[in-house]
PDB file of C-alpha atoms in Angstrom:
ATOM      1  CA  MET A 126      91.533  77.482  98.812  1.00 84.00           C
ATOM      2  CA  ASP A 127      94.950  78.517 100.097  1.00 94.00           C
ATOM      3  CA  ILE A 128      97.118  78.034  96.980  1.00 95.00           C
ATOM      4  CA  THR A 129     100.339  78.940  98.802  1.00 96.00           C
ATOM      5  CA  ARG A 130      99.787  76.373 101.531  1.00 96.00           C
ATOM      6  CA  HIS A 131      98.811  73.725  98.976  1.00 97.00           C
ATOM      7  CA  ASN A 132     101.896  74.262  96.802  1.00 97.00           C
ATOM      8  CA  LYS A 133     104.159  74.280  99.834  1.00 97.00           C
ATOM      9  CA  HIS A 134     103.080  70.741 100.688  1.00 97.00           C
ATOM     10  CA  ALA A 135     103.147  69.718  97.024  1.00 97.00           C
ATOM     11  CA  TRP A 136     106.795  70.740  96.712  1.00 98.00           C
ATOM     12  CA  ASP A 137     107.687  68.922  99.916  1.00 98.00           C
ATOM     13  CA  LYS A 138     106.164  65.862  98.246  1.00 97.00           C
ATOM     14  CA  LYS A 139     108.270  66.444  95.116  1.00 97.00           C
ATOM     15  CA  VAL A 140     111.410  66.332  97.235  1.00 97.00           C
ATOM     16  CA  GLU A 141     110.331  63.016  98.700  1.00 96.00           C
ATOM     17  CA  GLU A 142     109.705  61.717  95.175  1.00 96.00           C
ATOM     18  CA  GLY A 143     113.075  62.928  93.884  1.00 96.00           C
ATOM     19  CA  SER A 144     111.770  65.284  91.193  1.00 94.00           C
ATOM     20  CA  ARG A 145     114.442  66.687  88.861  1.00 93.00           C
ATOM     21  CA  TYR A 146     114.163  70.175  90.314  1.00 95.00           C
ATOM     22  CA  THR A 147     114.766  68.922  93.851  1.00 97.00           C
ATOM     23  CA  GLN A 148     118.028  67.101  93.094  1.00 97.00           C
ATOM     24  CA  SER A 149     120.991  69.037  94.458  1.00 98.00           C
ATOM     25  CA  VAL A 150     124.355  69.454  92.743  1.00 98.00           C
ATOM     26  CA  ASP A 151     127.159  66.994  93.477  1.00 98.00           C
ATOM     27  CA  SER A 152     130.590  67.605  94.982  1.00 98.00           C
ATOM     28  CA  GLU A 153     132.301  67.826  91.598  1.00 98.00           C
ATOM     29  CA  VAL A 154     130.115  70.784  90.605  1.00 98.00           C
ATOM     30  CA  ILE A 155     130.980  72.584  93.840  1.00 98.00           C
ATOM     31  CA  LYS A 156     134.670  71.823  93.436  1.00 98.00           C
ATOM     32  CA  LYS A 157     134.680  73.407  89.975  1.00 98.00           C
ATOM     33  CA  SER A 158     132.621  76.362  91.193  1.00 98.00           C
ATOM     34  CA  LYS A 159     135.237  77.157  93.838  1.00 97.00           C
ATOM     35  CA  THR A 160     137.851  77.471  91.066  1.00 97.00           C
ATOM     36  CA  GLY A 161     135.697  79.762  88.930  1.00 96.00           C
ATOM     37  CA  GLU A 162     134.243  77.101  86.614  1.00 97.00           C
ATOM     38  CA  TRP A 163     130.588  77.562  87.468  1.00 98.00           C
ATOM     39  CA  GLU A 164     127.251  77.802  85.722  1.00 98.00           C
ATOM     40  CA  ILE A 165     123.600  77.737  86.721  1.00 98.00           C
ATOM     41  CA  ILE A 166     120.283  77.094  84.979  1.00 98.00           C
ATOM     42  CA  VAL A 167     117.102  79.138  85.524  1.00 98.00           C
ATOM     43  CA  THR A 168     114.987  77.448  82.844  1.00 98.00           C
ATOM     44  CA  THR A 169     115.272  73.785  81.850  1.00 97.00           C
ATOM     45  CA  GLU A 170     118.371  73.044  79.762  1.00 97.00           C
ATOM     46  CA  LYS A 171     120.436  76.116  78.878  1.00 98.00           C
ATOM     47  CA  SER A 172     122.936  77.667  81.257  1.00 98.00           C
ATOM     48  CA  VAL A 173     122.696  81.379  81.993  1.00 98.00           C
ATOM     49  CA  PRO A 174     125.389  83.249  79.985  1.00 98.00           C
ATOM     50  CA  ARG A 175     128.296  84.169  82.237  1.00 98.00           C
ATOM     51  CA  HIS A 176     128.320  87.729  80.889  1.00 98.00           C
ATOM     52  CA  TRP A 177     124.913  88.209  82.499  1.00 98.00           C
ATOM     53  CA  PHE A 178     126.725  88.182  85.857  1.00 98.00           C
ATOM     54  CA  PRO A 179     129.316  90.592  87.244  1.00 97.00           C
ATOM     55  CA  LYS A 180     132.890  89.463  86.545  1.00 95.00           C
ATOM     56  CA  SER A 181     133.349  88.569  90.209  1.00 96.00           C
ATOM     57  CA  LEU A 182     130.754  87.301  92.664  1.00 98.00           C
ATOM     58  CA  ASP A 183     132.985  87.787  95.700  1.00 97.00           C
ATOM     59  CA  GLY A 184     130.930  89.320  98.487  1.00 96.00           C
ATOM     60  CA  LEU A 185     127.921  90.042  96.296  1.00 98.00           C
ATOM     61  CA  LYS A 186     124.622  89.712  98.127  1.00 98.00           C
ATOM     62  CA  ILE A 187     122.552  87.319  96.010  1.00 98.00           C
ATOM     63  CA  LEU A 188     118.954  86.292  96.638  1.00 99.00           C
ATOM     64  CA  CYS A 189     118.000  82.936  95.114  1.00 98.00           C
ATOM     65  CA  LEU A 190     114.262  83.596  94.901  1.00 98.00           C
ATOM     66  CA  ALA A 191     111.924  80.586  94.970  1.00 98.00           C
ATOM     67  CA  SER A 192     115.103  78.686  94.218  1.00 98.00           C
ATOM     68  CA  GLY A 193     115.396  75.909  96.790  1.00 98.00           C
ATOM     69  CA  GLY A 194     116.612  72.467  95.835  1.00 98.00           C
ATOM     70  CA  GLY A 195     120.363  72.718  96.242  1.00 98.00           C
ATOM     71  CA  GLN A 196     121.036  73.737  92.641  1.00 98.00           C
ATOM     72  CA  GLN A 197     121.667  77.460  92.129  1.00 98.00           C
ATOM     73  CA  GLY A 198     122.383  78.644  95.688  1.00 98.00           C
ATOM     74  CA  PRO A 199     125.297  76.350  96.574  1.00 98.00           C
ATOM     75  CA  VAL A 200     127.010  76.981  93.230  1.00 98.00           C
ATOM     76  CA  LEU A 201     126.871  80.752  93.693  1.00 98.00           C
ATOM     77  CA  ALA A 202     128.041  80.438  97.300  1.00 98.00           C
ATOM     78  CA  ALA A 203     130.977  78.296  96.180  1.00 98.00           C
ATOM     79  CA  ALA A 204     131.811  81.012  93.624  1.00 98.00           C
ATOM     80  CA  GLY A 205     132.174  83.535  96.451  1.00 98.00           C
ATOM     81  CA  ALA A 206     128.767  85.168  96.798  1.00 98.00           C
ATOM     82  CA  ASP A 207     126.893  85.940 100.013  1.00 98.00           C
ATOM     83  CA  VAL A 208     123.816  83.813  99.231  1.00 98.00           C
ATOM     84  CA  THR A 209     120.322  83.744 100.670  1.00 98.00           C
ATOM     85  CA  VAL A 210     118.029  81.000  99.384  1.00 98.00           C
ATOM     86  CA  PHE A 211     114.324  81.823  99.721  1.00 98.00           C
ATOM     87  CA  ASP A 212     111.703  79.160  99.055  1.00 98.00           C
ATOM     88  CA  LEU A 213     108.204  78.093 100.058  1.00 98.00           C
ATOM     89  CA  SER A 214     109.166  74.460 100.682  1.00 98.00           C
ATOM     90  CA  LYS A 215     111.039  73.538 103.838  1.00 98.00           C
ATOM     91  CA  LYS A 216     112.260  70.324 102.261  1.00 98.00           C
ATOM     92  CA  GLN A 217     113.609  72.201  99.243  1.00 98.00           C
ATOM     93  CA  LEU A 218     115.553  74.490 101.572  1.00 98.00           C
ATOM     94  CA  GLU A 219     116.897  71.444 103.369  1.00 98.00           C
ATOM     95  CA  GLN A 220     118.481  70.374 100.082  1.00 98.00           C
ATOM     96  CA  ASP A 221     120.509  73.595 100.055  1.00 98.00           C
ATOM     97  CA  GLU A 222     121.415  73.165 103.704  1.00 98.00           C
ATOM     98  CA  LYS A 223     122.634  69.619 103.082  1.00 98.00           C
ATOM     99  CA  VAL A 224     124.927  70.730 100.253  1.00 98.00           C
ATOM    100  CA  ALA A 225     126.247  73.626 102.329  1.00 98.00           C
ATOM    101  CA  LYS A 226     127.047  71.309 105.241  1.00 98.00           C
ATOM    102  CA  ARG A 227     128.587  68.663 102.985  1.00 98.00           C
ATOM    103  CA  GLU A 228     130.805  71.141 101.147  1.00 98.00           C
ATOM    104  CA  GLY A 229     131.629  73.564 103.966  1.00 98.00           C
ATOM    105  CA  LEU A 230     129.708  76.429 102.353  1.00 98.00           C
ATOM    106  CA  THR A 231     128.073  79.392 104.034  1.00 97.00           C
ATOM    107  CA  LEU A 232     124.588  80.298 102.887  1.00 97.00           C
ATOM    108  CA  LYS A 233     121.342  81.374 104.508  1.00 98.00           C
ATOM    109  CA  THR A 234     117.941  79.767 103.957  1.00 98.00           C
ATOM    110  CA  VAL A 235     114.617  81.522 104.533  1.00 98.00           C
ATOM    111  CA  GLN A 236     111.169  79.966 104.134  1.00 98.00           C
ATOM    112  CA  GLY A 237     108.432  82.120 102.648  1.00 98.00           C
ATOM    113  CA  ASP A 238     106.163  83.171  99.790  1.00 98.00           C
ATOM    114  CA  MET A 239     107.942  84.717  96.769  1.00 98.00           C
ATOM    115  CA  SER A 240     105.218  87.403  96.627  1.00 98.00           C
ATOM    116  CA  ASP A 241     106.149  88.689 100.101  1.00 98.00           C
ATOM    117  CA  LEU A 242     109.786  89.535 100.816  1.00 98.00           C
ATOM    118  CA  SER A 243     109.064  91.619 103.927  1.00 98.00           C
ATOM    119  CA  GLU A 244     111.798  89.582 105.636  1.00 96.00           C
ATOM    120  CA  PHE A 245     114.281  91.783 103.759  1.00 98.00           C
ATOM    121  CA  GLU A 246     114.913  95.523 103.848  1.00 98.00           C
ATOM    122  CA  ASP A 247     114.776  97.808 100.823  1.00 98.00           C
ATOM    123  CA  GLU A 248     117.718  97.745  98.385  1.00 98.00           C
ATOM    124  CA  TYR A 249     119.589  94.999 100.217  1.00 98.00           C
ATOM    125  CA  PHE A 250     120.623  92.621  97.414  1.00 98.00           C
ATOM    126  CA  ASP A 251     122.966  93.137  94.481  1.00 98.00           C
ATOM    127  CA  LEU A 252     121.497  90.365  92.350  1.00 98.00           C
ATOM    128  CA  ILE A 253     118.439  88.103  92.300  1.00 99.00           C
ATOM    129  CA  VAL A 254     118.310  84.683  90.642  1.00 99.00           C
ATOM    130  CA  HIS A 255     114.730  83.567  90.050  1.00 98.00           C
ATOM    131  CA  PRO A 256     114.427  80.228  88.203  1.00 98.00           C
ATOM    132  CA  VAL A 257     111.132  79.051  86.678  1.00 98.00           C
ATOM    133  CA  SER A 258     108.769  79.170  89.652  1.00 98.00           C
ATOM    134  CA  ASN A 259     106.336  82.060  89.380  1.00 98.00           C
ATOM    135  CA  LEU A 260     103.884  79.705  87.678  1.00 98.00           C
ATOM    136  CA  PHE A 261     103.027  78.642  91.234  1.00 98.00           C
ATOM    137  CA  VAL A 262     101.521  82.036  92.179  1.00 98.00           C
ATOM    138  CA  LYS A 263      98.214  83.378  90.903  1.00 97.00           C
ATOM    139  CA  ASP A 264      99.440  86.960  90.501  1.00 98.00           C
ATOM    140  CA  VAL A 265     103.004  87.461  89.278  1.00 98.00           C
ATOM    141  CA  ARG A 266     103.102  91.252  89.637  1.00 98.00           C
ATOM    142  CA  PRO A 267     103.827  91.224  93.402  1.00 98.00           C
ATOM    143  CA  VAL A 268     106.832  88.977  92.715  1.00 98.00           C
ATOM    144  CA  TRP A 269     108.348  91.562  90.348  1.00 98.00           C
ATOM    145  CA  ASN A 270     107.477  94.437  92.675  1.00 98.00           C
ATOM    146  CA  GLU A 271     109.078  92.804  95.686  1.00 98.00           C
ATOM    147  CA  ALA A 272     112.155  91.832  93.689  1.00 98.00           C
ATOM    148  CA  SER A 273     112.545  95.460  92.647  1.00 98.00           C
ATOM    149  CA  ARG A 274     112.120  96.709  96.204  1.00 98.00           C
ATOM    150  CA  VAL A 275     114.842  94.515  97.707  1.00 98.00           C
ATOM    151  CA  LEU A 276     117.333  95.067  94.862  1.00 98.00           C
ATOM    152  CA  LYS A 277     119.833  97.906  94.963  1.00 98.00           C
ATOM    153  CA  ASN A 278     119.651 100.503  92.223  1.00 97.00           C
ATOM    154  CA  ASN A 279     121.339  99.030  89.122  1.00 97.00           C
ATOM    155  CA  GLY A 280     120.951  95.590  90.672  1.00 98.00           C
ATOM    156  CA  ILE A 281     120.354  92.633  88.364  1.00 98.00           C
ATOM    157  CA  LEU A 282     117.371  90.284  88.164  1.00 99.00           C
ATOM    158  CA  ILE A 283     117.886  87.025  86.256  1.00 99.00           C
ATOM    159  CA  ALA A 284     114.555  85.256  85.849  1.00 98.00           C
ATOM    160  CA  GLY A 285     113.213  82.177  84.102  1.00 98.00           C
ATOM    161  CA  PHE A 286     109.529  81.626  83.302  1.00 98.00           C
ATOM    162  CA  THR A 287     107.207  79.720  80.986  1.00 97.00           C
ATOM    163  CA  ASN A 288     106.024  80.877  77.598  1.00 97.00           C
ATOM    164  CA  PRO A 289     102.218  80.691  77.979  1.00 96.00           C
ATOM    165  CA  LEU A 290     101.958  78.788  74.690  1.00 95.00           C
ATOM    166  CA  LEU A 291     103.006  75.751  76.707  1.00 95.00           C
ATOM    167  CA  TRP A 292      99.592  75.777  78.357  1.00 95.00           C
ATOM    168  CA  ILE A 293      97.231  76.153  75.418  1.00 96.00           C
ATOM    169  CA  PHE A 294      97.467  72.504  74.349  1.00 95.00           C
ATOM    170  CA  ASP A 295      95.592  69.538  75.787  1.00 93.00           C
ATOM    171  CA  GLU A 296      98.315  67.599  77.609  1.00 89.00           C
ATOM    172  CA  ASN A 297      96.535  64.251  77.267  1.00 89.00           C
ATOM    173  CA  GLN A 298      96.366  64.718  73.511  1.00 94.00           C
ATOM    174  CA  GLU A 299      99.979  65.865  73.358  1.00 92.00           C
ATOM    175  CA  ASN A 300     101.021  62.622  75.046  1.00 90.00           C
ATOM    176  CA  LYS A 301      99.425  60.871  72.061  1.00 93.00           C
ATOM    177  CA  GLY A 302     101.403  63.011  69.638  1.00 92.00           C
ATOM    178  CA  ILE A 303      98.561  65.413  68.877  1.00 94.00           C
ATOM    179  CA  LEU A 304      98.772  69.180  69.393  1.00 95.00           C
ATOM    180  CA  ASP A 305      95.191  70.160  70.200  1.00 96.00           C
ATOM    181  CA  VAL A 306      94.641  73.824  71.124  1.00 96.00           C
ATOM    182  CA  LYS A 307      92.204  73.808  74.030  1.00 95.00           C
ATOM    183  CA  HIS A 308      93.020  76.224  76.873  1.00 96.00           C
ATOM    184  CA  PRO A 309      92.919  80.039  77.075  1.00 97.00           C
ATOM    185  CA  ILE A 310      95.579  82.232  78.678  1.00 97.00           C
ATOM    186  CA  PRO A 311      95.615  83.218  81.506  1.00 97.00           C
ATOM    187  CA  SER A 312      94.405  80.062  83.217  1.00 97.00           C
ATOM    188  CA  SER A 313      95.360  77.501  85.844  1.00 96.00           C
ATOM    189  CA  THR A 314      95.725  73.772  86.303  1.00 95.00           C
ATOM    190  CA  LEU A 315      92.318  73.572  87.942  1.00 95.00           C
ATOM    191  CA  ASP A 316      90.676  75.291  84.968  1.00 94.00           C
ATOM    192  CA  TYR A 317      91.724  72.394  82.735  1.00 92.00           C
ATOM    193  CA  LEU A 318      89.951  69.736  84.783  1.00 92.00           C
ATOM    194  CA  PRO A 319      86.337  68.560  84.704  1.00 91.00           C
ATOM    195  CA  LYS A 320      84.561  69.882  87.790  1.00 91.00           C
ATOM    196  CA  ASP A 321      84.185  66.383  89.206  1.00 93.00           C
ATOM    197  CA  ASP A 322      87.980  65.866  89.079  1.00 93.00           C
ATOM    198  CA  VAL A 323      89.072  69.083  90.772  1.00 94.00           C
ATOM    199  CA  GLN A 324      88.843  67.840  94.344  1.00 95.00           C
ATOM    200  CA  ASP A 325      90.624  64.600  93.489  1.00 95.00           C
ATOM    201  CA  TYR A 326      93.458  66.622  91.965  1.00 94.00           C
ATOM    202  CA  ILE A 327      93.697  68.793  95.066  1.00 94.00           C
ATOM    203  CA  ASN A 328      93.686  65.721  97.295  1.00 94.00           C
ATOM    204  CA  SER A 329      96.508  64.175  95.245  1.00 93.00           C
ATOM    205  CA  ASN A 330      98.770  66.990  96.498  1.00 93.00           C
ATOM    206  CA  GLN A 331     100.089  67.895  93.060  1.00 95.00           C
ATOM    207  CA  THR A 332     101.181  71.462  92.357  1.00 97.00           C
ATOM    208  CA  ILE A 333      98.627  73.982  91.162  1.00 97.00           C
ATOM    209  CA  GLU A 334     100.135  76.024  88.340  1.00 97.00           C
ATOM    210  CA  PHE A 335      99.167  79.265  86.609  1.00 98.00           C
ATOM    211  CA  ALA A 336      99.702  80.281  82.986  1.00 97.00           C
ATOM    212  CA  HIS A 337     100.606  83.974  83.028  1.00 98.00           C
ATOM    213  CA  THR A 338     100.553  86.142  79.937  1.00 98.00           C
ATOM    214  CA  LEU A 339     103.821  87.416  78.467  1.00 98.00           C
ATOM    215  CA  GLU A 340     102.569  90.904  79.238  1.00 98.00           C
ATOM    216  CA  GLU A 341     102.431  90.046  82.941  1.00 98.00           C
ATOM    217  CA  GLN A 342     105.874  88.456  82.780  1.00 98.00           C
ATOM    218  CA  ILE A 343     107.718  91.075  80.738  1.00 98.00           C
ATOM    219  CA  GLN A 344     105.739  94.310  81.064  1.00 98.00           C
ATOM    220  CA  GLY A 345     105.293  93.338  84.699  1.00 98.00           C
ATOM    221  CA  GLN A 346     109.059  93.575  85.164  1.00 98.00           C
ATOM    222  CA  ILE A 347     109.210  96.901  83.318  1.00 98.00           C
ATOM    223  CA  ASP A 348     106.378  98.341  85.415  1.00 98.00           C
ATOM    224  CA  ALA A 349     108.242  97.276  88.559  1.00 98.00           C
ATOM    225  CA  GLY A 350     111.206  99.433  87.551  1.00 97.00           C
ATOM    226  CA  PHE A 351     113.312  97.067  85.458  1.00 98.00           C
ATOM    227  CA  VAL A 352     114.902  97.508  82.051  1.00 98.00           C
ATOM    228  CA  ILE A 353     115.290  94.242  80.120  1.00 98.00           C
ATOM    229  CA  SER A 354     118.918  93.845  79.023  1.00 98.00           C
ATOM    230  CA  GLY A 355     119.094  90.167  78.023  1.00 98.00           C
ATOM    231  CA  PHE A 356     116.792  87.467  76.676  1.00 98.00           C
ATOM    232  CA  TYR A 357     116.948  83.840  75.549  1.00 98.00           C
ATOM    233  CA  GLU A 358     114.594  80.895  75.077  1.00 98.00           C
ATOM    234  CA  ASP A 359     114.781  77.249  76.143  1.00 98.00           C
ATOM    235  CA  ASP A 360     112.816  74.014  75.774  1.00 97.00           C
ATOM    236  CA  PHE A 361     112.522  70.507  77.213  1.00 96.00           C
ATOM    237  CA  GLY A 362     115.564  69.285  75.321  1.00 95.00           C
ATOM    238  CA  GLY A 363     113.481  67.325  72.825  1.00 94.00           C
ATOM    239  CA  LYS A 364     111.500  65.441  75.451  1.00 93.00           C
ATOM    240  CA  ARG A 365     108.152  66.885  74.288  1.00 93.00           C
ATOM    241  CA  ILE A 366     106.794  67.191  70.771  1.00 94.00           C
ATOM    242  CA  LEU A 367     106.341  70.923  71.278  1.00 94.00           C
ATOM    243  CA  ASP A 368     110.134  71.239  71.116  1.00 95.00           C
ATOM    244  CA  LYS A 369     109.931  70.587  67.368  1.00 95.00           C
ATOM    245  CA  TYR A 370     107.917  73.751  66.879  1.00 95.00           C
ATOM    246  CA  ILE A 371     108.648  76.314  69.574  1.00 95.00           C
ATOM    247  CA  LYS A 372     110.631  76.943  72.721  1.00 97.00           C
ATOM    248  CA  THR A 373     108.394  77.170  75.754  1.00 96.00           C
ATOM    249  CA  PHE A 374     110.667  78.772  78.351  1.00 98.00           C
ATOM    250  CA  VAL A 375     112.099  82.267  78.579  1.00 98.00           C
ATOM    251  CA  ALA A 376     114.950  83.799  80.547  1.00 98.00           C
ATOM    252  CA  THR A 377     115.447  87.530  81.017  1.00 98.00           C
ATOM    253  CA  ARG A 378     118.182  89.677  82.469  1.00 98.00           C
ATOM    254  CA  ALA A 379     116.811  92.925  83.873  1.00 98.00           C
ATOM    255  CA  ILE A 380     118.412  95.899  85.573  1.00 98.00           C
ATOM    256  CA  LYS A 381     116.634  97.899  88.246  1.00 98.00           C
ATOM    257  CA  VAL A 382     116.646 101.603  87.454  1.00 96.00           C
ATOM    258  CA  LYS A 383     114.995 104.266  89.546  1.00 81.00           C
ATOM    259  CA  GLU A 384     114.065 106.248  86.446  1.00 69.00           C
ATOM    260  CA  THR A 385     111.690 104.281  84.215  1.00 53.00           C
ATOM    261  CA  LEU A 386     110.627 105.046  80.651  1.00 52.00           C
ATOM    262  CA  ARG A 387     107.507 106.709  82.058  1.00 53.00           C
ATOM    263  CA  ASP A 388     109.715 109.359  83.679  1.00 55.00           C
ATOM    264  CA  PHE A 389     111.064 110.650  80.352  1.00 49.00           C
TER     265      PHE A 389
END
């Protein structure tokens, strides 16, 4: 099946349902951002440290990659950046457009697949913000490769992604308070279902998600020409029992360098 097409419609549905990650920032957030009091989230709860960003965003070309929803893009635009929001879902992009119109902001929206940034020329952006989203592609390596291609040398990639441990437990059992190890990594949503339920799940228009290994997430960045320069973990803020034992989200700050460790 066409996973990209399926997830595009699934995210449009999430906007209609008012999912947390489709709810755009309010006017007060934008007002503060214009005065320099801004922050964004690329995982679930924690804000990205301000020292991960350049001291000033004025005029910086920032790509918000798979980042529609009116959350990160408008804040960075209000802080002075030249922002492009790239997302698979048209309705998610419309959230950014609505905030921009409401607040008098200038930003660009582009619809497309995060694995294919051919819309953009080489070394165009100064910084990429990539919140948790690459779980919606089967192969994460093209995402890192394309991010590296469109970033300038010494450009910064700030990315959030899931710790694959999140996926090894049976979710139905977890909802009962039981942590039952059941699923291998890598795997996908469809792998967790009985064969007779797969088509019903597809027909329900829910997102299809992929559990990538940490090697694909971290070594994948390194192989694409990045050096990891920052790292933190995050969780669901106590909403899931897993939070008592481990954090299941990761954020990295990476710098694109033309010389990789393999060149030394």
